[in-house]
Amino acid sequence: MIPEVDFRSDTVTRPSEKMRKAMADAEVGDAVYDEDPTTNRLEAMTAEILGKEAGLFFPSATQANLAGIMAHCGRGDEYIVGQTAHAYRDEGGGAAVLGSIQPQPLPNEPEGIIDLDAITSAIKPDDFHNPVTRLLTLENTFNGRPLPEGYVAEATELARSHGLSTHLDGARMMNAAVATDSRPSSVASDFDSATLCLSKGLGAPVGAVFAGPRDLVHRAKRIRKLLGGGMRQTGVLAAAGIYALENNVNRLREDHDRADRLSEMFTEFPELGAGQARTNMVFLSPDGVDMPAFAAFLAERGIITGAGHGKPRWVTHLDIDDEAIERVRRACKEYFGR
Ligand SMILES: *Cc1c(COP(=O)(O)O)cnc(C)c1O
C-alpha cells in the first residue's frame, strides 16, 4: 500500500523520531505540584517567546482558550468574539456551558477582522439590564490569514479604552509571525493574554500554552484544575513542545511555500477554483466538480482530503513534502483527463 499523504489539517502530523527521542529523554516530576522541570521550562520559554509574564501548559488549545476566557470573565459577563471564530463556534460553547459567560458573537469580515464600529456598538453600557462586557478575543491566523497589520492595534486599543481585556486565540500565531516576518512577541504584544497550540503546524502530538500576566495565569491554573486539565508527569509532552518551539517554527515557511506551490499547481485545473495560498492553507471553490467522487478518487491514490465532506481546505504541514504535491498533480491530471 502506498503511504498516505493527508491534507486535511496540520493536526495530523506524527511526532518525528527526534521529537520522540526528546520526549523519551524528558526529565519529569508531578506538574500539579509544579515539580515537572520540563513543563516548567516549556511554560517559561513560551512566556518569553510571546513576551508575557507567565505561561501555563494545557492539554489542548480549546481548554487553554476556555480557561483563559474564564480567567478574564466571571459569571454573567460576556466576551466579544467572531461569529466564525474557533473560540465561539468550534469549542462546544464551553464558555457559556461551563463558565456561565455569554458570548457576543459578531460577524467576521473575510480577512478575519471584526468591524470596529460593530465592536463599539456591542460593548454594553453600565446598565443592570445588560451583561458586563469584559473581553475581546481575536483569532490570528484566521482561516490561514494573518490579521491585517494595524487592525490588531486599533481593535485592542478600542477594547482597552472601554475597559475590556483582550485575548488572542493564536493557535496558529506562529504561522502569522513567519508569514509577516514578525517576532511572535509582537504578534501577541497588543493582547493581555494569548493561546498558542503546539499540535498544529508545530508538530507536537498534544498541547497548548496559555500566556499572560502572572495573576491571570494563576487564575487560569485554578480553572485548569477544575476542568480536569491538571496533569502529572507532563514533561514527556512538554518536551515535544520545547522541541517544536526550537525546531519547527522557522520551518513553517516551507509549509507556506508548499501551499503556494499547491495553489499554483491547482490553477492547471480551473474547475477547482483554487484561491491564493494563505500561510499553510489553500481553499477551493469548485465549480461543477463532483467533490465526493473527486475525494474518493484521490483517496484511492493515497491522498486524503476533506473534500468529500464539503471541506474545501487543503493544509500543508511537516508530513507534506514536494513529492506529495506532485502526487496530487498526477492524480488531478488523471481525474480531469489532461
Ligand atoms: C485548533 C484550534 C484551536 C483548538 O486547538 P486544540 O488544541 O485542537 O484544542 C483553537 N483555536 C484555533 C484558531 C484553532 O485553529
Coordinates of C-alpha atoms and ligand atoms in Angstrom, one line a residue:
M1 CA 0.0 0.0 0.0
I2 CA 1.3 3.5 -0.8
P3 CA 1.9 5.7 2.2
E4 CA -0.9 8.3 2.6
V5 CA -0.5 12.0 2.4
D6 CA -3.1 13.8 4.5
F7 CA -4.0 17.4 3.5
R8 CA -7.0 17.7 5.9
S9 CA -5.2 19.6 8.6
D10 CA -1.8 20.4 10.2
T11 CA -3.1 18.5 13.3
V12 CA -2.4 15.1 11.6
T13 CA 1.4 15.3 11.9
R14 CA 3.0 12.5 13.8
P15 CA 6.0 13.3 16.1
S16 CA 9.3 12.8 14.4
E17 CA 12.0 10.4 15.6
K18 CA 13.9 13.3 17.1
M19 CA 10.8 14.7 18.9
R20 CA 10.1 11.2 20.2
K21 CA 13.7 11.0 21.5
A22 CA 13.3 14.3 23.3
M23 CA 10.1 13.0 24.8
A24 CA 11.7 9.8 25.9
D25 CA 14.6 11.6 27.5
A26 CA 12.5 14.2 29.3
E27 CA 13.1 14.8 33.0
V28 CA 9.7 14.6 34.7
G29 CA 8.0 15.3 38.1
D30 CA 4.5 15.9 39.3
A31 CA 3.3 19.0 37.4
V32 CA 0.3 19.6 39.7
Y33 CA 3.0 20.1 42.4
D34 CA 4.9 22.4 40.0
E35 CA 7.6 19.8 40.1
D36 CA 7.9 18.9 36.5
P37 CA 11.1 20.6 35.3
T38 CA 10.4 20.1 31.6
T39 CA 6.9 21.6 31.8
N40 CA 8.2 24.5 33.9
R41 CA 10.8 25.1 31.2
L42 CA 8.2 25.0 28.4
E43 CA 6.0 27.4 30.2
A44 CA 8.8 29.9 30.9
M45 CA 10.1 29.5 27.4
T46 CA 6.8 30.2 25.8
A47 CA 6.1 33.1 28.0
E48 CA 9.4 34.6 27.0
I49 CA 8.8 34.0 23.3
L50 CA 5.3 35.6 23.5
G51 CA 6.5 38.4 25.6
K52 CA 4.3 37.6 28.6
E53 CA 5.0 37.2 32.3
A54 CA 3.9 33.6 32.7
G55 CA 2.8 30.5 30.8
L56 CA 0.7 27.5 31.6
F57 CA 0.7 24.2 29.8
F58 CA -2.7 22.8 28.7
P59 CA -3.8 19.5 27.0
S60 CA -5.4 21.5 24.2
A61 CA -5.9 25.0 22.8
T62 CA -9.6 24.5 23.3
Q63 CA -9.1 24.1 27.1
A64 CA -6.5 27.0 27.1
N65 CA -9.0 29.3 25.5
L66 CA -11.7 28.3 27.8
A67 CA -9.6 28.7 31.0
G68 CA -8.4 32.0 29.6
I69 CA -11.9 33.3 28.9
M70 CA -13.0 32.1 32.4
A71 CA -9.9 33.8 34.0
H72 CA -10.8 37.1 32.3
C73 CA -14.6 36.9 32.8
G74 CA -16.9 36.0 35.7
R75 CA -20.4 34.5 35.6
G76 CA -22.8 36.8 33.7
D77 CA -20.0 38.7 32.0
E78 CA -19.7 38.5 28.2
Y79 CA -16.9 38.2 25.7
I80 CA -16.9 39.6 22.2
V81 CA -15.8 37.1 19.6
G82 CA -16.0 36.4 15.9
Q83 CA -19.1 34.6 14.6
T84 CA -16.9 32.1 12.9
A85 CA -14.1 32.1 15.3
H86 CA -12.9 28.9 16.8
A87 CA -13.4 30.2 20.4
Y88 CA -17.0 30.8 19.6
R89 CA -18.1 28.1 17.1
D90 CA -15.7 25.2 17.5
E91 CA -15.2 24.8 21.2
G92 CA -18.5 23.3 22.2
G93 CA -19.8 26.5 23.7
G94 CA -17.6 25.9 26.7
A95 CA -17.5 29.5 27.9
A96 CA -21.3 29.5 28.1
V97 CA -21.7 25.9 29.2
L98 CA -19.0 25.7 31.9
G99 CA -18.2 29.4 32.6
S100 CA -21.7 31.0 32.5
I101 CA -20.1 33.5 30.3
Q102 CA -22.3 34.9 27.5
P103 CA -20.6 35.1 24.1
Q104 CA -21.3 38.2 22.0
P105 CA -20.5 36.9 18.5
L106 CA -20.0 39.5 15.7
P107 CA -19.5 38.8 12.0
N108 CA -16.0 38.1 10.8
E109 CA -15.1 40.0 7.6
P110 CA -13.3 37.8 5.1
E111 CA -9.9 38.9 6.4
G112 CA -10.9 37.7 9.9
I113 CA -11.4 41.2 11.3
I114 CA -14.4 42.2 13.3
D115 CA -15.6 45.7 12.3
L116 CA -14.6 48.3 14.8
D117 CA -18.0 50.0 14.8
A118 CA -19.6 46.7 15.4
I119 CA -17.4 46.2 18.4
T120 CA -18.2 49.6 19.8
S121 CA -21.9 49.1 19.4
A122 CA -21.7 45.6 21.1
I123 CA -20.0 46.9 24.2
K124 CA -22.8 47.3 26.7
P125 CA -23.3 50.4 28.8
D126 CA -23.2 50.2 32.6
D127 CA -26.9 49.2 32.9
F128 CA -28.3 46.4 35.1
H129 CA -30.3 45.1 32.2
N130 CA -27.1 44.2 30.4
P131 CA -24.3 41.6 30.9
V132 CA -21.0 43.2 31.6
T133 CA -18.8 43.2 28.5
R134 CA -15.4 42.1 29.8
L135 CA -13.3 40.8 27.0
L136 CA -12.5 41.0 23.3
T137 CA -11.0 37.9 21.7
L138 CA -9.4 37.8 18.2
E139 CA -8.0 34.9 16.2
N140 CA -4.7 35.0 14.3
T141 CA -4.2 33.4 11.8
F142 CA -7.9 33.3 10.8
N143 CA -8.6 30.7 8.1
G144 CA -4.9 30.8 7.4
R145 CA -4.8 34.6 7.0
P146 CA -2.7 36.8 9.3
L147 CA -4.8 39.6 10.6
P148 CA -4.1 42.8 8.7
E149 CA -1.3 45.0 10.2
G150 CA -2.7 47.9 12.1
Y151 CA -6.1 46.3 12.7
V152 CA -5.0 44.4 15.8
A153 CA -3.6 47.6 17.4
E154 CA -6.8 49.5 16.6
A155 CA -9.1 46.8 17.9
T156 CA -7.3 46.1 21.1
E157 CA -6.9 49.9 21.8
L158 CA -10.6 50.3 21.3
A159 CA -11.3 47.4 23.7
R160 CA -8.9 48.9 26.3
S161 CA -10.5 52.4 26.0
H162 CA -13.8 50.7 27.1
G163 CA -12.1 48.9 30.0
L164 CA -12.2 45.5 28.3
S165 CA -9.3 43.0 28.4
T166 CA -8.1 41.2 25.3
H167 CA -7.2 37.7 24.4
L168 CA -5.5 36.3 21.3
D169 CA -6.6 32.9 20.1
G170 CA -3.2 32.4 18.5
A171 CA -3.4 28.7 17.9
R172 CA -1.6 29.3 14.6
M173 CA 0.1 32.6 15.6
M174 CA 3.5 31.2 14.6
N175 CA 2.2 31.0 11.0
A176 CA 1.3 34.6 11.3
A177 CA 4.7 35.6 12.7
V178 CA 6.6 33.7 10.0
A179 CA 4.3 35.0 7.2
T180 CA 4.7 38.6 8.2
D181 CA 8.3 38.4 9.3
S182 CA 7.4 39.4 12.8
R183 CA 8.5 38.3 16.2
P184 CA 5.9 36.1 17.9
S185 CA 6.0 38.6 20.8
S186 CA 4.9 41.4 18.5
V187 CA 2.0 39.3 17.2
A188 CA 0.9 38.8 20.8
S189 CA 2.0 42.2 22.2
D190 CA -1.3 44.1 21.9
F191 CA -3.1 41.4 23.9
D192 CA -3.2 40.7 27.6
S193 CA -3.1 37.0 27.0
A194 CA -2.6 34.5 24.2
T195 CA -3.1 30.8 23.5
L196 CA -0.6 29.0 21.3
C197 CA -1.3 25.5 20.0
L198 CA 1.7 23.1 19.9
S199 CA -0.1 20.4 17.9
K200 CA -0.9 22.3 14.7
G201 CA 1.9 23.2 12.3
L202 CA 4.4 23.0 15.2
G203 CA 4.0 19.2 15.1
A204 CA 3.8 18.2 18.7
P205 CA 1.3 15.4 19.4
V206 CA -0.5 17.2 22.2
G207 CA -0.7 20.5 24.0
A208 CA -1.0 24.3 24.1
V209 CA 0.3 27.1 26.2
F210 CA -1.7 30.0 27.6
A211 CA 0.4 33.0 28.4
G212 CA -0.3 36.3 30.1
P213 CA 0.2 38.4 33.2
R214 CA 1.1 36.3 36.3
D215 CA -2.1 36.9 38.2
L216 CA -4.3 36.0 35.2
V217 CA -2.3 32.8 34.7
H218 CA -2.7 32.0 38.3
R219 CA -6.5 32.2 38.0
A220 CA -6.3 30.1 34.8
K221 CA -4.4 27.4 36.7
R222 CA -7.2 27.1 39.3
I223 CA -9.7 26.8 36.3
R224 CA -7.5 24.3 34.5
K225 CA -7.7 22.0 37.6
L226 CA -11.5 22.5 37.7
L227 CA -11.6 21.4 34.0
G228 CA -9.6 18.3 34.6
G229 CA -6.5 19.7 32.9
G230 CA -4.2 19.4 35.9
M231 CA -1.9 16.6 34.7
R232 CA 1.0 14.9 36.3
Q233 CA 4.3 13.9 34.5
T234 CA 3.6 16.2 31.6
G235 CA 7.3 16.6 30.9
V236 CA 7.0 13.9 28.2
L237 CA 4.5 16.1 26.4
A238 CA 6.2 19.4 27.3
A239 CA 9.5 18.0 25.8
A240 CA 7.7 17.7 22.5
G241 CA 6.5 21.3 22.8
I242 CA 10.0 22.5 23.5
Y243 CA 11.4 20.5 20.6
A244 CA 8.6 22.1 18.4
L245 CA 9.5 25.7 19.5
E246 CA 13.2 25.1 19.0
N247 CA 13.0 23.3 15.6
N248 CA 9.6 23.8 13.9
V249 CA 8.8 27.5 13.9
N250 CA 11.1 28.8 11.2
R251 CA 10.4 25.8 9.0
L252 CA 6.7 26.9 8.8
R253 CA 8.0 28.9 5.9
E254 CA 8.4 25.6 4.0
D255 CA 4.8 24.8 4.6
H256 CA 3.8 28.3 3.3
D257 CA 5.9 27.8 0.2
R258 CA 4.4 24.4 -0.5
A259 CA 0.9 25.9 0.0
D260 CA 1.9 28.5 -2.7
R261 CA 3.1 25.7 -5.0
L262 CA -0.1 23.7 -4.4
S263 CA -2.3 26.7 -5.2
E264 CA -0.2 27.4 -8.3
M265 CA -0.5 23.8 -9.4
F266 CA -4.3 23.8 -8.9
T267 CA -4.5 26.7 -11.5
E268 CA -3.9 23.9 -14.1
F269 CA -7.4 22.7 -13.1
P270 CA -9.5 25.9 -13.1
E271 CA -12.7 24.0 -12.2
L272 CA -11.3 23.5 -8.7
G273 CA -11.4 27.3 -8.2
A274 CA -8.3 27.3 -6.0
G275 CA -7.6 30.6 -4.2
Q276 CA -4.2 32.0 -3.4
A277 CA -2.5 30.2 -0.5
R278 CA -2.9 31.8 2.9
T279 CA 0.1 30.7 5.1
N280 CA -0.2 26.9 5.0
M281 CA -3.8 26.7 3.6
V282 CA -5.4 26.6 0.2
F283 CA -9.2 26.9 -0.2
L284 CA -11.1 25.6 -3.2
S285 CA -14.4 26.9 -4.6
P286 CA -15.1 24.2 -7.1
D287 CA -17.4 24.7 -10.0
G288 CA -19.2 21.6 -11.4
V289 CA -16.8 19.1 -9.8
D290 CA -18.4 16.1 -8.0
M291 CA -16.3 16.6 -4.9
P292 CA -17.2 13.3 -3.1
A293 CA -16.2 11.4 -6.3
F294 CA -13.0 13.5 -6.7
A295 CA -12.1 12.9 -3.0
A296 CA -12.7 9.2 -3.3
F297 CA -10.5 9.1 -6.5
L298 CA -7.8 10.9 -4.6
A299 CA -8.1 8.6 -1.6
E300 CA -7.5 5.6 -3.8
R301 CA -4.2 7.2 -4.7
G302 CA -3.3 7.7 -1.0
I303 CA -4.3 11.4 -0.9
I304 CA -6.6 12.2 2.0
T305 CA -8.6 15.4 1.9
G306 CA -11.8 16.8 3.5
A307 CA -13.2 17.5 0.0
G308 CA -15.7 14.7 0.2
H309 CA -17.3 16.3 3.2
G310 CA -17.6 19.7 1.7
K311 CA -14.4 20.9 3.3
P312 CA -12.6 22.8 0.6
R313 CA -9.5 23.4 2.7
W314 CA -6.0 21.9 1.9
V315 CA -3.4 22.2 4.6
T316 CA 0.4 21.7 4.2
H317 CA 2.5 20.6 7.2
L318 CA 5.5 18.7 8.4
D319 CA 4.4 15.5 6.7
I320 CA 3.7 17.0 3.3
D321 CA 6.7 17.1 1.0
D322 CA 7.2 18.2 -2.6
E323 CA 6.5 14.6 -3.8
A324 CA 3.1 14.8 -2.1
I325 CA 2.2 17.9 -4.2
E326 CA 3.4 16.1 -7.3
R327 CA 1.2 13.1 -6.4
V328 CA -1.8 15.5 -6.3
R329 CA -0.8 16.9 -9.7
R330 CA -0.6 13.5 -11.2
A331 CA -3.9 12.5 -9.7
C332 CA -5.7 15.7 -10.9
K333 CA -4.3 15.2 -14.4
E334 CA -5.7 11.7 -14.4
Y335 CA -9.0 12.7 -13.0
F336 CA -9.6 15.6 -15.3
G337 CA -8.1 13.8 -18.3
R338 CA -5.4 16.1 -19.3
Ligands
LIG1 C1 -7.1 24.2 16.5 C2 -7.5 25.5 17.1 C3 -7.9 25.6 18.4 C4 -8.1 24.4 19.3 O1 -6.9 23.6 19.3 P1 -6.9 22.2 20.0 O2 -5.6 22.1 20.6 O3 -7.2 21.2 18.9 O4 -8.0 22.2 21.1 C5 -8.3 26.8 18.8 N1 -8.2 27.9 18.0 C6 -7.9 27.8 16.8 C7 -7.8 29.1 15.9 C8 -7.5 26.6 16.2 O5 -7.1 26.5 14.9

